[in-house]
PDB file of C-alpha atoms in Angstrom:
ATOM      1  CA  MET A   1     134.318  55.362  49.248  1.00  0.00           C
ATOM      2  CA  SER A   2     132.900  58.047  46.979  1.00  0.00           C
ATOM      3  CA  ASN A   3     129.714  56.032  46.498  1.00  0.00           C
ATOM      4  CA  ILE A   4     128.788  56.639  50.168  1.00  0.00           C
ATOM      5  CA  MET A   5     127.717  60.161  51.000  1.00  0.00           C
ATOM      6  CA  GLY A   6     126.060  62.122  53.759  1.00  0.00           C
ATOM      7  CA  PHE A   7     123.119  64.465  53.426  1.00  0.00           C
ATOM      8  CA  GLU A   8     122.366  67.373  55.744  1.00  0.00           C
ATOM      9  CA  GLY A   9     124.764  66.078  58.385  1.00  0.00           C
ATOM     10  CA  LYS A  10     123.506  62.483  58.393  1.00  0.00           C
ATOM     11  CA  ASN A  11     125.957  59.880  57.166  1.00  0.00           C
ATOM     12  CA  PRO A  12     125.615  56.161  56.509  1.00  0.00           C
ATOM     13  CA  GLU A  13     126.756  54.007  59.436  1.00  0.00           C
ATOM     14  CA  LEU A  14     128.260  50.680  58.458  1.00  0.00           C
ATOM     15  CA  GLY A  15     128.418  47.549  60.566  1.00  0.00           C
ATOM     16  CA  LYS A  16     131.306  45.092  60.619  1.00  0.00           C
ATOM     17  CA  ARG A  17     132.313  43.054  57.560  1.00  0.00           C
ATOM     18  CA  VAL A  18     129.972  44.938  55.210  1.00  0.00           C
ATOM     19  CA  TRP A  19     130.357  44.631  51.426  1.00  0.00           C
ATOM     20  CA  ILE A  20     129.212  47.589  49.316  1.00  0.00           C
ATOM     21  CA  ASP A  21     129.840  47.162  45.613  1.00  0.00           C
ATOM     22  CA  PRO A  22     131.653  50.183  44.133  1.00  0.00           C
ATOM     23  CA  SER A  23     128.741  50.766  41.723  1.00  0.00           C
ATOM     24  CA  ALA A  24     126.172  51.003  44.543  1.00  0.00           C
ATOM     25  CA  ARG A  25     125.164  54.400  45.971  1.00  0.00           C
ATOM     26  CA  LEU A  26     124.250  55.076  49.625  1.00  0.00           C
ATOM     27  CA  ILE A  27     123.023  58.530  50.629  1.00  0.00           C
ATOM     28  CA  GLY A  28     122.053  59.938  54.022  1.00  0.00           C
ATOM     29  CA  ASP A  29     120.603  58.456  57.215  1.00  0.00           C
ATOM     30  CA  ILE A  30     121.384  54.767  56.630  1.00  0.00           C
ATOM     31  CA  THR A  31     122.345  52.152  59.212  1.00  0.00           C
ATOM     32  CA  LEU A  32     123.726  48.821  58.018  1.00  0.00           C
ATOM     33  CA  GLY A  33     124.121  45.901  60.419  1.00  0.00           C
ATOM     34  CA  ASP A  34     126.992  43.428  60.452  1.00  0.00           C
ATOM     35  CA  ASP A  35     127.648  41.180  57.430  1.00  0.00           C
ATOM     36  CA  VAL A  36     125.293  43.147  55.159  1.00  0.00           C
ATOM     37  CA  SER A  37     125.945  42.982  51.422  1.00  0.00           C
ATOM     38  CA  ILE A  38     124.944  45.684  48.943  1.00  0.00           C
ATOM     39  CA  TRP A  39     125.391  44.485  45.339  1.00  0.00           C
ATOM     40  CA  PRO A  40     126.028  46.245  41.982  1.00  0.00           C
ATOM     41  CA  GLY A  41     123.765  49.106  40.994  1.00  0.00           C
ATOM     42  CA  VAL A  42     121.852  49.321  44.284  1.00  0.00           C
ATOM     43  CA  ILE A  43     120.658  52.780  45.302  1.00  0.00           C
ATOM     44  CA  ILE A  44     119.708  53.492  48.911  1.00  0.00           C
ATOM     45  CA  ARG A  45     118.581  57.091  49.381  1.00  0.00           C
ATOM     46  CA  ALA A  46     117.720  58.104  52.943  1.00  0.00           C
ATOM     47  CA  ASP A  47     117.610  61.843  52.458  1.00  0.00           C
ATOM     48  CA  VAL A  48     114.205  62.669  53.960  1.00  0.00           C
ATOM     49  CA  ASN A  49     113.841  59.772  56.422  1.00  0.00           C
ATOM     50  CA  SER A  50     115.937  56.825  57.615  1.00  0.00           C
ATOM     51  CA  VAL A  51     116.820  53.385  56.269  1.00  0.00           C
ATOM     52  CA  VAL A  52     117.870  50.574  58.627  1.00  0.00           C
ATOM     53  CA  ILE A  53     119.113  47.216  57.330  1.00  0.00           C
ATOM     54  CA  GLY A  54     119.699  44.342  59.755  1.00  0.00           C
ATOM     55  CA  ASP A  55     122.551  41.862  60.131  1.00  0.00           C
ATOM     56  CA  ARG A  56     123.261  39.339  57.347  1.00  0.00           C
ATOM     57  CA  THR A  57     120.805  40.949  54.944  1.00  0.00           C
ATOM     58  CA  ASN A  58     121.616  41.162  51.244  1.00  0.00           C
ATOM     59  CA  ILE A  59     120.302  43.760  48.813  1.00  0.00           C
ATOM     60  CA  GLN A  60     120.814  42.381  45.326  1.00  0.00           C
ATOM     61  CA  ASP A  61     121.750  44.044  42.046  1.00  0.00           C
ATOM     62  CA  GLY A  62     119.742  47.020  40.837  1.00  0.00           C
ATOM     63  CA  SER A  63     117.450  47.317  43.841  1.00  0.00           C
ATOM     64  CA  ILE A  64     116.211  50.724  44.979  1.00  0.00           C
ATOM     65  CA  ILE A  65     115.416  51.627  48.586  1.00  0.00           C
ATOM     66  CA  HIS A  66     113.873  54.981  49.488  1.00  0.00           C
ATOM     67  CA  VAL A  67     111.635  56.556  52.141  1.00  0.00           C
ATOM     68  CA  THR A  68     108.705  58.944  52.571  1.00  0.00           C
ATOM     69  CA  ASN A  69     109.496  62.346  53.978  1.00  0.00           C
ATOM     70  CA  GLU A  70     108.476  63.634  57.372  1.00  0.00           C
ATOM     71  CA  GLY A  71     105.388  65.798  57.105  1.00  0.00           C
ATOM     72  CA  ALA A  72     103.837  63.356  54.657  1.00  0.00           C
ATOM     73  CA  ASN A  73     100.999  61.053  55.607  1.00  0.00           C
ATOM     74  CA  PRO A  74     101.499  59.977  58.403  1.00  0.00           C
ATOM     75  CA  PRO A  75     103.157  63.087  59.856  1.00  0.00           C
ATOM     76  CA  HIS A  76     106.451  61.267  60.555  1.00  0.00           C
ATOM     77  CA  GLY A  77     106.545  59.821  57.032  1.00  0.00           C
ATOM     78  CA  TYR A  78     107.687  56.278  56.446  1.00  0.00           C
ATOM     79  CA  PRO A  79     111.259  55.103  57.008  1.00  0.00           C
ATOM     80  CA  THR A  80     112.327  51.820  55.445  1.00  0.00           C
ATOM     81  CA  VAL A  81     113.289  49.174  58.001  1.00  0.00           C
ATOM     82  CA  ILE A  82     114.631  45.796  56.903  1.00  0.00           C
ATOM     83  CA  GLY A  83     115.338  43.106  59.482  1.00  0.00           C
ATOM     84  CA  ALA A  84     118.111  40.547  59.797  1.00  0.00           C
ATOM     85  CA  ASP A  85     118.601  37.598  57.433  1.00  0.00           C
ATOM     86  CA  VAL A  86     116.573  39.131  54.605  1.00  0.00           C
ATOM     87  CA  THR A  87     117.199  38.489  50.920  1.00  0.00           C
ATOM     88  CA  VAL A  88     116.049  41.305  48.627  1.00  0.00           C
ATOM     89  CA  GLY A  89     116.082  39.990  45.055  1.00  0.00           C
ATOM     90  CA  HIS A  90     117.461  41.717  41.987  1.00  0.00           C
ATOM     91  CA  GLY A  91     115.699  44.886  40.910  1.00  0.00           C
ATOM     92  CA  ALA A  92     113.308  45.104  43.862  1.00  0.00           C
ATOM     93  CA  MET A  93     111.956  48.482  44.958  1.00  0.00           C
ATOM     94  CA  LEU A  94     111.255  49.156  48.632  1.00  0.00           C
ATOM     95  CA  HIS A  95     109.679  52.492  49.534  1.00  0.00           C
ATOM     96  CA  GLY A  96     108.747  53.483  53.083  1.00  0.00           C
ATOM     97  CA  CYS A  97     108.055  49.929  54.217  1.00  0.00           C
ATOM     98  CA  ILE A  98     108.935  47.382  56.908  1.00  0.00           C
ATOM     99  CA  VAL A  99     110.415  43.962  56.195  1.00  0.00           C
ATOM    100  CA  GLU A 100     110.919  41.779  59.247  1.00  0.00           C
ATOM    101  CA  GLU A 101     113.610  39.103  59.735  1.00  0.00           C
ATOM    102  CA  GLY A 102     114.029  35.955  57.661  1.00  0.00           C
ATOM    103  CA  VAL A 103     112.115  37.202  54.612  1.00  0.00           C
ATOM    104  CA  LEU A 104     112.607  36.739  50.879  1.00  0.00           C
ATOM    105  CA  ILE A 105     111.619  39.639  48.633  1.00  0.00           C
ATOM    106  CA  GLY A 106     111.503  38.348  45.061  1.00  0.00           C
ATOM    107  CA  MET A 107     113.136  39.896  42.023  1.00  0.00           C
ATOM    108  CA  ARG A 108     111.408  43.062  40.760  1.00  0.00           C
ATOM    109  CA  ALA A 109     108.953  43.063  43.679  1.00  0.00           C
ATOM    110  CA  VAL A 110     107.647  46.483  44.746  1.00  0.00           C
ATOM    111  CA  LEU A 111     106.718  47.426  48.324  1.00  0.00           C
ATOM    112  CA  LEU A 112     104.899  50.744  48.720  1.00  0.00           C
ATOM    113  CA  ASP A 113     104.475  53.202  51.599  1.00  0.00           C
ATOM    114  CA  GLY A 114     103.299  51.722  54.871  1.00  0.00           C
ATOM    115  CA  SER A 115     103.397  48.131  53.636  1.00  0.00           C
ATOM    116  CA  LYS A 116     104.840  45.388  55.823  1.00  0.00           C
ATOM    117  CA  VAL A 117     106.193  41.878  55.335  1.00  0.00           C
ATOM    118  CA  GLU A 118     106.252  40.026  58.637  1.00  0.00           C
ATOM    119  CA  LYS A 119     108.952  37.503  59.552  1.00  0.00           C
ATOM    120  CA  HIS A 120     109.500  34.209  57.739  1.00  0.00           C
ATOM    121  CA  SER A 121     107.521  35.202  54.658  1.00  0.00           C
ATOM    122  CA  ILE A 122     107.942  35.541  50.900  1.00  0.00           C
ATOM    123  CA  LEU A 123     106.819  38.305  48.575  1.00  0.00           C
ATOM    124  CA  GLY A 124     107.202  36.729  45.150  1.00  0.00           C
ATOM    125  CA  ALA A 125     109.002  37.988  42.075  1.00  0.00           C
ATOM    126  CA  GLY A 126     107.209  40.863  40.361  1.00  0.00           C
ATOM    127  CA  ALA A 127     104.701  41.269  43.197  1.00  0.00           C
ATOM    128  CA  LEU A 128     103.236  44.680  44.007  1.00  0.00           C
ATOM    129  CA  LEU A 129     102.469  45.135  47.708  1.00  0.00           C
ATOM    130  CA  ALA A 130     100.016  48.036  47.886  1.00  0.00           C
ATOM    131  CA  PRO A 131     100.298  50.856  50.436  1.00  0.00           C
ATOM    132  CA  GLY A 132      99.386  49.731  53.956  1.00  0.00           C
ATOM    133  CA  LYS A 133      99.091  46.001  53.104  1.00  0.00           C
ATOM    134  CA  THR A 134     100.659  43.378  55.389  1.00  0.00           C
ATOM    135  CA  VAL A 135     102.033  39.953  54.520  1.00  0.00           C
ATOM    136  CA  LYS A 136     101.533  37.985  57.735  1.00  0.00           C
ATOM    137  CA  THR A 137     104.155  35.715  59.319  1.00  0.00           C
ATOM    138  CA  GLY A 138     104.816  32.610  57.238  1.00  0.00           C
ATOM    139  CA  GLU A 139     102.744  33.640  54.220  1.00  0.00           C
ATOM    140  CA  VAL A 140     103.606  33.720  50.512  1.00  0.00           C
ATOM    141  CA  TRP A 141     102.123  36.526  48.419  1.00  0.00           C
ATOM    142  CA  VAL A 142     102.401  36.926  44.643  1.00  0.00           C
ATOM    143  CA  GLY A 143     100.907  39.035  41.868  1.00  0.00           C
ATOM    144  CA  ALA A 144     100.124  42.656  41.168  1.00  0.00           C
ATOM    145  CA  PRO A 145      98.372  43.538  43.346  1.00  0.00           C
ATOM    146  CA  ALA A 146      99.892  40.928  45.646  1.00  0.00           C
ATOM    147  CA  ARG A 147      97.648  38.348  47.273  1.00  0.00           C
ATOM    148  CA  ARG A 148      98.194  35.417  49.628  1.00  0.00           C
ATOM    149  CA  ILE A 149      98.613  32.013  47.977  1.00  0.00           C
ATOM    150  CA  LYS A 150      99.927  29.761  50.750  1.00  0.00           C
ATOM    151  CA  THR A 151     101.606  29.361  54.121  1.00  0.00           C
ATOM    152  CA  LEU A 152     105.228  28.220  54.332  1.00  0.00           C
ATOM    153  CA  THR A 153     106.254  24.944  55.949  1.00  0.00           C
ATOM    154  CA  ASP A 154     108.982  24.870  58.599  1.00  0.00           C
ATOM    155  CA  LYS A 155     111.390  23.451  56.009  1.00  0.00           C
ATOM    156  CA  GLU A 156     110.606  26.300  53.599  1.00  0.00           C
ATOM    157  CA  ILE A 157     111.216  28.837  56.385  1.00  0.00           C
ATOM    158  CA  GLU A 158     114.632  27.232  57.037  1.00  0.00           C
ATOM    159  CA  GLY A 159     115.387  27.835  53.345  1.00  0.00           C
ATOM    160  CA  LEU A 160     114.909  31.578  53.824  1.00  0.00           C
ATOM    161  CA  PHE A 161     117.791  31.608  56.300  1.00  0.00           C
ATOM    162  CA  PHE A 162     119.898  29.402  54.012  1.00  0.00           C
ATOM    163  CA  SER A 163     119.556  32.031  51.265  1.00  0.00           C
ATOM    164  CA  ALA A 164     120.792  34.776  53.591  1.00  0.00           C
ATOM    165  CA  GLU A 165     123.698  32.577  54.777  1.00  0.00           C
ATOM    166  CA  GLN A 166     124.785  31.944  51.178  1.00  0.00           C
ATOM    167  CA  TYR A 167     125.046  35.683  50.576  1.00  0.00           C
ATOM    168  CA  VAL A 168     127.127  36.169  53.736  1.00  0.00           C
ATOM    169  CA  THR A 169     129.556  33.569  52.387  1.00  0.00           C
ATOM    170  CA  LEU A 170     129.635  35.213  48.945  1.00  0.00           C
ATOM    171  CA  LYS A 171     130.126  38.636  50.534  1.00  0.00           C
ATOM    172  CA  ASP A 172     133.125  37.290  52.479  1.00  0.00           C
ATOM    173  CA  ARG A 173     134.660  36.046  49.218  1.00  0.00           C
ATOM    174  CA  TYR A 174     134.265  39.542  47.717  1.00  0.00           C
ATOM    175  CA  LEU A 175     135.813  41.178  50.771  1.00  0.00           C
ATOM    176  CA  LYS A 176     138.794  38.826  50.531  1.00  0.00           C
ATOM    177  CA  ASP A 177     139.205  39.306  46.776  1.00  0.00           C
ATOM    178  CA  TRP A 178     138.917  43.106  46.973  1.00  0.00           C
ATOM    179  CA  ALA A 179     141.089  43.554  50.089  1.00  0.00           C
ATOM    180  CA  GLY A 180     143.354  46.521  49.453  1.00  0.00           C
ATOM    181  CA  LYS A 181     141.886  47.269  46.007  1.00  0.00           C
ATOM    182  CA  LEU A 182     139.360  49.923  47.087  1.00  0.00           C
TER     183      LEU A 182
END
């Protein structure tokens, strides 16, 4: 695919059954787990640090993922690491941050350098997670700047995994429909 390119000898590594929309762009030191889906207009640029995306995670339309270069503060910079079973909503921007497993990042949310969203949490639509801030396990944060508004119930946490599962199913439909067309 011409939308997947290396940079300075580092090439994206793709897991099994991955869907990358032809309009998405992946550059550099990127590792995608199994059953990952990358939707239209997504840009993942890992030119000055790495990006890792875990199994069954979906990065929805128009999202941007980047990193902070080595030599920046801190000296190793900030990679972007996204765990398994994560849903990243349309138009989100993730920059040098960590998102643990079973998380929902809302549409147009922004995560800045050194920020972290722990497992089973939600960062709401349009939220701005400031540099170095952490959303703790099971919390919901909204606003700009983002702030905690509640803790998720067990049933709500189950819903986070349901969202990721739905995108795996949709991704499989795209793979079937596009088989042999790319």
